[in-house]
Amino acid sequence: MYPGLSLLLASEWTWEPSVLIGLLAVTTAYVLLAGPGRKAFRGSAPISTGQKTAFHLGTLALFIALTSPIDEAAETYLLSAHMAQHILILFATAPLWVLGVPDWLIEDVARRLPAVARFGRKLTQPMAAFGIFNVTLIAWHIPALYQASLHSDGVHILQHLTFIAAGVIGWWPVLAAVQDSVPRAPRSVQLIYLILMVFPGLGLAVLLTLSPRVLYPFYQAAASAGIDPLGDQEAAGILMWFTGTVAYLVPLTHVFYAWVHDLERADAAAARAAATAERSA
Amino acid sequence: MSMGNRPTASRVPLIMRIRKAWLLTTGFVVAAGLSGCAGSPTFLNPASSISDHEAGLYMVIFYLALGVFIIVEALLAYALIRFRKRDDDTEEPRQVYGNMRLEVIWTAIPVLLVLTLFALTVSTANAVAAPKPADSDVRIHVIGHQWWWEFEYTDYGFTTANELHIPVGANVQIDLDSVDVIHSFWVPQLAGKTDAIPGHTNYLWLTAGTAGTYHGQCVEFCGVNHANMRIKAVAESEADFKAWVQGQQQPLYQPQTPQEQAGQDYIVNQICSNCHTLGEYEGKRSIGPNLTHLMSRSVFAGATYDLNEANLRSWLQDAQAMKPGNDMIVNLSSEDIDNLMAYLTQLK
Amino acid sequence: MTTQAEALSAPQAAAGSGQGLLSWVMTVDHKRIGIMYLITATAFFVAGGILALLMRTQLAQPNATVLSNAAYNEIFTMHGTTMIFLAIMPLGAGFGNYFVPLMIGARDMAFPKLNALSYWLYLFGGLFLFSSFVFGGAPDAGWFAYAPLTEKLYSINHGMDYWGLSVLMLGTATTIGSINFVVTTIQMRAPGMSFTRMPMFVWMTFVTSVIAIFALPSLTTATLLLLLDRLVGTHFYNVSAGGSALLWQHLFWFFGHPEVYIMILPAMGLISEVIPVFSRKPLFGFMTVVYSGIAIGILGFTVWAHHMFATGMAIGALLFFSANSFIIGVPTGVKIFSWLATMWGGKLSFKTPLLFAIGFVALFTIGGLDGVHMAVLPVDWQITDTYYVVSHIHYVLFGGAIFGLFSAMFYWFPKMSGRQLSETLGKWQFWLMFAGMNLTFFPMHMLGLLGMPRRIYTYADGLGWGIWNLIETVGAYLVALGILFFLINFFRTMASPPTNEADPWDAFTLEWKASSPPAPYNFAEIPSVRSRRPLWDEKYPDKADWKQGE
Amino acid sequence: MTASTASPARFRPGSTAKVGLLTVIASEIFFFATALSAYFFLRLEHPEWSLPAQTPTGLLIPSLNTLLLLASALVIRQAQRAIAADRTKMAQMALGLTFVLGLIFIGGQVFDFSQSGLKPDDAAFGGIFMALIAFHAFHVLAGMVYLGITFARALLGDFSANHHTSITLCAWFWYFVVAVWLTLFGALYLV
């Protein structure tokens, strides 16, 4: 079925020093923050284990994306491996990191740098976040830009950085724990937001899967390695399509039941208040 | 707010509900039993490994669905009988709002069912997947026209229509095309259907396990005569197939008698040449079938009529009556018809 | 919750509340528009039914000559288009127009004039479509009008132009109606009615409207491009000049599959109102049923190509559509189990509304299981475009949507007219339709398995199809008899004096608080709500819903 | 996941008309999305289409038009700010200017088509390219009709600081029209 399997198994792990240093730095910073460093921030509470595991899982996902055989296969022939890499960044690392960041950290930073907080609040507005996430997603699929990222490492790193940034901004309205300085959207807006997020990815994935010709000439080389580039491109399209649908349905279920829970709690409180008011009147 | 008069419960006789349950179950038993009926072109009576896989998968899905059906309808029937409102009982039942555990269970079970179904789908899809075009024994170019099928045997250099011949056990590779609208090529007992889409060649593979003639039909609505665009697929032994191919490769029959010569001249020079090709006389546009070996076929007019002299003569007299709305709009004098009949009947 | 004040001034004397014909034409009252929708849609439903009878008479015998092939093609196209665009969708819109404002405690829809516009656009679109029979030939390329066949070259007469223009009109009418429903549901709910306390029918109409808003533009694009092809001479679908034959199928089915959910979700909402009332129990797992509606709505947009399994697309994509079509079966199953759980432990009184609701549950289960059969890719290669599909369509649309709509017709008839439809005639109608429906559509499974393609005006003898087609024709006439019983019931009841009973079924939701038929302004003062079943709270204060803290 | 203690922020969409317009815009976005995917679907089947779509008159006029529309967006935003600050004179001027800029945009597009020699019935490319631009032009015209009505009402002094929903709606629809043009410009001319 999947044409690229043989090559994927053949490629080895790539131990890129710059990647390793970066990931190590991020992890140590977070561990310090969770441990002794917490006191440096006002109103800091101990970070729950759930948040810790979420953050480290995010870093692990990035590690797998950038150093496992996926990376080497992605660099050489397989569009589908490259797609898997970007999906790990956008749909694993970014959301898990947003989940892992404690709210008091952002509140304190916002208190210290109000200008940055205002800018952050503007960026993570649902409408803006939706635009940034999807425009970045679509922009990097334009053949000219994508070819550039394949040919030069600088552009490729820029691509990955923009994906991480767009991912964090895109998932912020839904997953951020923060309520005040750079708040997440209200539950009902999150519901609409997640429903609408399905469609841009869906359109892109459909065109990628059903395209009768290879969109990115770089991958013509895959034919020499005995892989049918069109089949590989189709597999990449399906991977994006499936993730795009499932990746939003899972948080959507959580958001829906959280929204129902909030509403029912508010309704019950209102009903009791009305009842007591009636009794006293 | 008055209590409102309580609606008197009218008792739906038990017999009515039993009759409903009986009606549904017999329907299903008949469906299962009937699938073996020989006469009709059903994939449940397969003649190829492809249709066999698909029939097997259908049966598995059918019995799974039957199980779910029986559970749900039995629960429904039981609820209808058990929780009927007795006349004297006006007190409200216990108000149950929901039960998260039950909801999780009846979501999880369908999900598991769905996963098994998907696994079955993928495995069968692989099993019936077309082998590499390279190792196909016979390669046929099938072209859908508005309201008949054209079969071009590119390997052997001849073209025929309405009647498809394939050797038994061979791996037949079909390149499916259409010159006008979307048709769909389907011989149920040999393979699943595939659409013939203009400008988009589809690849379909056929194989016949046992010799015999199999009925097929165009299955994508393609206009006025969609119902009259049928296929007669003949699976024959290797030897018979070779003999049939030899027959088709013979050069055009040269007319012996002046009447036959007049018939051929009419076809080649008169109105017939606008649509039909005959031997080396290529018609301007192949609107109609190739007539070189017309009589070697047992059916004609989109495989809706048996090819015998009586049918052919009435076709020439009034084609519109036999297949209303087709593109053959001619009025021939009886003398022309006699000449044509004399020549056409010789085109073995 | 925004209060009513901003939306509507004091009880607005609804324009055209008089009795004359002009008052009906000029009305913007959601109740009158709802009634006009229901009457027009029932008329089109009967017209579509007559077309179906003609088809069944032609197919009763092999090689029959009741209808010519050209006439048969026109009739089956008009049957499909009428039933979908002119009967089922408007019936849902009719009940929605009448009851959504009443059930959420509002005085009217958010945009009353727009509401009237969408009805008249629908009526004109329907009449325009039917006028094609008289002027220039009816459309004859199937209700989903696949592209190359509908090009000028292969559909020379104006049939497809009629189809395209009227579908554009009907699509605009539905989009405007959907926008009206969405805004009404968001803005004009009664005080205390949060989203978790809205009745299920309002929820399902809301989800249907959102789906329609996102799905109909795809049909508008496809039809506009087709009309440009036919009238201006562009080449979007003309393969020889660079167009693509598959483009129409993708655009149409991206609308087509959400469309079938636009047709079934209101009916699911309707029976979610009827079953609790006649089981004397609340709907089981309310918010899960709502969520399954939303999930069906979203997934509906990702499965469209399971209508195109035979087009030879990439096998990976087809398997993906097959998987998604399976996943969409799960929320549907959850709904069926919730209805069963609602009836479980209840006190069922078998009035006609409940009979139709039970008919819905029983028959929709069969239709749903057929759907699962066709989601299996290799099996679909054998049974797509055969009568198996026709059987699936009719089990879910006739057994599902129409049974649900008739259940609502009997349930809400007292509220709309102050008169109750006769129970005996209702039961006769139910059993005739139930038996007729099974006799007509169940043998289609056998025909599909026996390889009979759909949309053929005749078939050869000796293929084992004749017996089943004959049974189906008998069944079709039984269903027609059932519908006749309904018409008799309707006219007899309208002739009898009204009893004006406000709450004949001892129901739970807000619309039964208003009088029957409700005053033009619905409620003297807007009622406030503390749970999903305000009338239950009033009738049984000690067992009130909001006390349960569920 | 720390459950937020503060009461959940409520979604206040504002008046009925605003919710109505947002729904209309959502529907129109899907109309353009499907039309654009039809364009890309056709383009995928035709590698020979000149990429990016170089109309004979080149990119000059379309890019000028794009700048024009962006400017009109800023102008109508100014109208919103002005009416919020109760400066009705400024708001009227801004609305009028937006109308004029819209007119110039339509003129520019019509001129560009007349020069480009593209005809709707020469192969699929001409058709879909002109259809998309025509659909968008139709929406610009609809926006300008609404703009004209609002401009006339502004002249009659209908609007004040606390009552100017119509101007807000006009602005929102105009932003939608400009956003769609940016996407079309990118898809048809640049990519």
Tab-separated table of C-alpha atoms in Angstrom, chain B residues 5-8 10 12 16 20 23-24 27-28 30-31 34 40-44 51 54 57-58 61-62 65 68-69 72-73 75-76 78-80 83-85 89 91-99 102-103 106-107 110-111 114 117-118 121 124-125 128 146 179-182 186 188 191-195 197-200 202 215 217 219-228 230 324, chain C residues 69 73 76 140-141 146 148-149 154 239 245-246 249 279-285 288 310-312 319 322-323 326 330 334 336-338 340-341 343-351 358 362 365-366 369 372-373 376-379 381-386 388 427 431 434-435 438 442 446 449-451 453-460 463 465 468 501 506 533 536 538 540 543 545 548 550:
chain	number	residue	atom	x	y	z
B	5	ASN	CA	-57.296	15.717	30.151
B	6	ARG	CA	-55.078	12.644	30.063
B	7	PRO	CA	-55.215	11.109	26.548
B	8	THR	CA	-57.044	7.734	26.881
B	10	SER	CA	-55.985	3.121	22.885
B	12	VAL	CA	-52.812	-1.181	19.572
B	16	MET	CA	-50.610	-5.693	14.564
B	20	LYS	CA	-44.870	-6.015	11.627
B	23	LEU	CA	-42.945	-8.903	7.831
B	24	LEU	CA	-39.405	-7.669	8.460
B	27	GLY	CA	-37.991	-10.085	4.052
B	28	PHE	CA	-34.492	-10.830	5.218
B	30	VAL	CA	-35.888	-14.241	1.364
B	31	ALA	CA	-32.960	-11.973	0.563
B	34	LEU	CA	-32.582	-15.782	-3.141
B	40	SER	CA	-29.705	-13.084	-12.998
B	41	PRO	CA	-26.360	-11.297	-13.342
B	42	THR	CA	-25.584	-11.236	-9.644
B	43	PHE	CA	-22.145	-10.963	-8.090
B	44	LEU	CA	-23.406	-13.317	-5.385
B	51	SER	CA	-16.488	-10.982	-7.584
B	54	GLU	CA	-16.557	-9.090	-3.039
B	57	LEU	CA	-17.124	-9.678	1.999
B	58	TYR	CA	-20.765	-8.774	1.329
B	61	ILE	CA	-21.027	-7.511	6.294
B	62	PHE	CA	-24.588	-8.718	5.733
B	65	ALA	CA	-25.613	-6.028	9.917
B	68	VAL	CA	-27.138	-5.511	14.717
B	69	PHE	CA	-30.564	-5.348	13.061
B	72	VAL	CA	-31.977	-3.182	17.711
B	73	GLU	CA	-35.389	-4.262	16.415
B	75	LEU	CA	-34.987	-4.170	21.786
B	76	LEU	CA	-37.487	-1.891	20.083
B	78	TYR	CA	-39.599	-5.563	23.534
B	79	ALA	CA	-39.805	-1.928	24.647
B	80	LEU	CA	-43.069	-1.506	22.719
B	83	PHE	CA	-43.551	-0.516	28.462
B	84	ARG	CA	-47.039	-0.071	27.076
B	85	LYS	CA	-49.181	2.358	29.071
B	89	ASP	CA	-52.052	3.718	35.223
B	91	GLU	CA	-48.742	7.991	37.325
B	92	GLU	CA	-45.580	9.244	35.540
B	93	PRO	CA	-42.637	6.806	35.108
B	94	ARG	CA	-39.209	7.323	36.722
B	95	GLN	CA	-37.498	10.225	34.971
B	96	VAL	CA	-34.110	9.021	33.691
B	97	TYR	CA	-32.008	11.807	32.152
B	98	GLY	CA	-28.952	9.950	30.939
B	99	ASN	CA	-26.211	7.581	31.943
B	102	LEU	CA	-24.072	3.532	28.973
B	103	GLU	CA	-23.420	6.261	26.415
B	106	TRP	CA	-22.747	2.276	22.981
B	107	THR	CA	-20.247	4.566	21.360
B	110	PRO	CA	-19.825	0.752	17.198
B	111	VAL	CA	-16.275	2.145	17.008
B	114	VAL	CA	-16.211	0.109	12.501
B	117	LEU	CA	-15.207	-3.335	9.046
B	118	PHE	CA	-12.390	-1.050	7.920
B	121	THR	CA	-12.404	-3.342	3.604
B	124	THR	CA	-10.399	-7.121	0.381
B	125	ALA	CA	-9.470	-3.955	-1.516
B	128	VAL	CA	-8.986	-7.387	-5.670
B	146	GLN	CA	-23.951	6.878	-26.411
B	179	VAL	CA	-16.205	9.547	-26.223
B	180	ASP	CA	-19.184	11.515	-24.947
B	181	VAL	CA	-20.721	11.303	-21.461
B	182	ILE	CA	-19.905	9.259	-18.346
B	186	TRP	CA	-20.091	-3.534	-15.189
B	188	PRO	CA	-21.395	-8.218	-12.076
B	191	ALA	CA	-15.711	-7.598	-11.556
B	192	GLY	CA	-16.933	-4.470	-9.776
B	193	LYS	CA	-18.018	-1.513	-11.893
B	194	THR	CA	-15.732	1.254	-13.077
B	195	ASP	CA	-16.869	4.497	-14.709
B	197	ILE	CA	-15.134	9.047	-17.966
B	198	PRO	CA	-14.331	11.171	-21.037
B	199	GLY	CA	-10.803	12.567	-20.882
B	200	HIS	CA	-9.801	10.290	-17.975
B	202	ASN	CA	-9.632	4.256	-16.058
B	215	HIS	CA	-24.804	-10.277	-18.713
B	217	GLN	CA	-25.002	-3.278	-18.384
B	219	VAL	CA	-24.662	1.571	-14.778
B	220	GLU	CA	-24.096	5.344	-14.926
B	221	PHE	CA	-27.067	7.272	-16.322
B	222	CYS	CA	-26.005	8.330	-19.815
B	223	GLY	CA	-29.114	9.586	-21.532
B	224	VAL	CA	-32.199	8.330	-23.310
B	225	ASN	CA	-31.028	4.781	-24.001
B	226	HIS	CA	-29.089	4.137	-20.807
B	227	ALA	CA	-31.256	1.029	-20.313
B	228	ASN	CA	-30.411	-0.287	-23.791
B	230	ARG	CA	-25.836	-3.754	-22.414
B	324	PRO	CA	-36.219	4.935	-29.616
C	69	ASN	CA	-37.614	6.361	-22.376
C	73	ASN	CA	-36.024	10.058	-17.731
C	76	PHE	CA	-37.395	10.177	-12.536
C	140	ASP	CA	-33.882	14.627	-17.797
C	141	ALA	CA	-30.339	14.053	-16.535
C	146	TYR	CA	-23.729	14.696	-13.898
C	148	PRO	CA	-20.963	15.934	-19.544
C	149	LEU	CA	-24.566	14.692	-19.956
C	154	TYR	CA	-25.996	16.131	-24.897
C	239	VAL	CA	-13.732	17.715	-21.739
C	245	ALA	CA	-15.979	15.761	-16.160
C	246	LEU	CA	-15.152	14.944	-12.512
C	249	GLN	CA	-19.163	15.409	-9.254
C	279	SER	CA	-43.053	7.849	26.675
C	280	ARG	CA	-43.571	10.377	29.489
C	281	LYS	CA	-39.784	10.478	29.952
C	282	PRO	CA	-37.046	13.017	29.070
C	283	LEU	CA	-34.826	12.343	26.039
C	284	PHE	CA	-32.016	10.019	27.158
C	285	GLY	CA	-28.524	11.625	27.102
C	288	THR	CA	-24.775	13.494	23.673
C	310	ALA	CA	-16.559	3.796	-9.084
C	311	THR	CA	-14.890	6.801	-10.761
C	312	GLY	CA	-11.452	5.215	-10.525
C	319	LEU	CA	-10.213	4.045	1.378
C	322	SER	CA	-14.685	4.668	3.163
C	323	ALA	CA	-13.179	5.036	6.663
C	326	PHE	CA	-17.852	4.302	8.727
C	330	VAL	CA	-21.214	5.894	15.019
C	334	VAL	CA	-25.786	6.785	19.257
C	336	ILE	CA	-30.868	5.348	17.634
C	337	PHE	CA	-29.776	3.918	21.016
C	338	SER	CA	-30.761	7.169	22.780
C	340	LEU	CA	-34.530	3.325	22.448
C	341	ALA	CA	-33.293	4.268	25.924
C	343	MET	CA	-38.683	4.577	25.392
C	344	TRP	CA	-37.162	2.104	27.867
C	345	GLY	CA	-38.981	2.255	31.179
C	346	GLY	CA	-41.481	4.780	29.843
C	347	LYS	CA	-45.278	4.533	29.573
C	348	LEU	CA	-45.844	4.397	25.817
C	349	SER	CA	-49.258	5.548	24.577
C	350	PHE	CA	-49.546	4.529	20.929
C	351	LYS	CA	-50.942	7.652	19.341
C	358	ILE	CA	-41.324	4.198	15.997
C	362	ALA	CA	-37.294	0.829	12.870
C	365	THR	CA	-32.032	1.384	11.320
C	366	ILE	CA	-32.386	-0.653	8.122
C	369	LEU	CA	-27.235	-0.564	7.974
C	372	VAL	CA	-22.709	0.744	6.205
C	373	HIS	CA	-22.854	-1.883	3.438
C	376	VAL	CA	-17.378	-0.915	2.341
C	377	LEU	CA	-15.389	-0.028	-0.776
C	378	PRO	CA	-15.142	-3.419	-2.546
C	379	VAL	CA	-18.829	-4.155	-1.880
C	381	TRP	CA	-18.082	-1.446	-6.444
C	382	GLN	CA	-20.746	-4.104	-6.863
C	383	ILE	CA	-23.831	-2.400	-5.452
C	384	THR	CA	-23.393	1.298	-6.230
C	385	ASP	CA	-25.669	2.707	-8.969
C	386	THR	CA	-27.950	-0.300	-8.570
C	388	TYR	CA	-29.549	-1.311	-3.622
C	427	LYS	CA	-53.450	4.549	12.231
C	431	TRP	CA	-50.002	0.809	8.715
C	434	PHE	CA	-45.459	1.034	6.754
C	435	ALA	CA	-46.549	-2.099	4.888
C	438	ASN	CA	-41.560	-2.253	3.083
C	442	PHE	CA	-37.305	-3.906	0.602
C	446	MET	CA	-32.826	-8.078	-3.911
C	449	LEU	CA	-28.032	-7.729	-5.479
C	450	LEU	CA	-29.389	-9.187	-8.714
C	451	GLY	CA	-27.574	-6.478	-10.649
C	453	PRO	CA	-28.986	-0.746	-12.447
C	454	ARG	CA	-30.866	2.331	-11.286
C	455	ARG	CA	-32.591	4.784	-13.648
C	456	ILE	CA	-33.343	2.266	-16.409
C	457	TYR	CA	-36.750	2.794	-17.991
C	458	THR	CA	-37.112	-0.922	-18.833
C	459	TYR	CA	-35.270	-4.223	-18.448
C	460	ALA	CA	-34.963	-7.515	-20.281
C	463	LEU	CA	-33.135	-11.865	-15.479
C	465	TRP	CA	-36.117	-8.956	-11.875
C	468	TRP	CA	-39.648	-8.046	-7.492
C	501	GLU	CA	-57.079	22.642	23.110
C	506	ASP	CA	-49.810	16.899	27.993
C	533	ARG	CA	-38.965	20.931	29.892
C	536	TRP	CA	-43.019	19.543	33.038
C	538	GLU	CA	-44.926	23.573	36.068
C	540	TYR	CA	-44.773	18.501	38.531
C	543	LYS	CA	-40.131	16.430	40.193
C	545	ASP	CA	-35.932	18.916	35.962
C	548	GLN	CA	-32.524	16.930	39.639
C	550	GLU	CA	-28.581	16.388	36.221
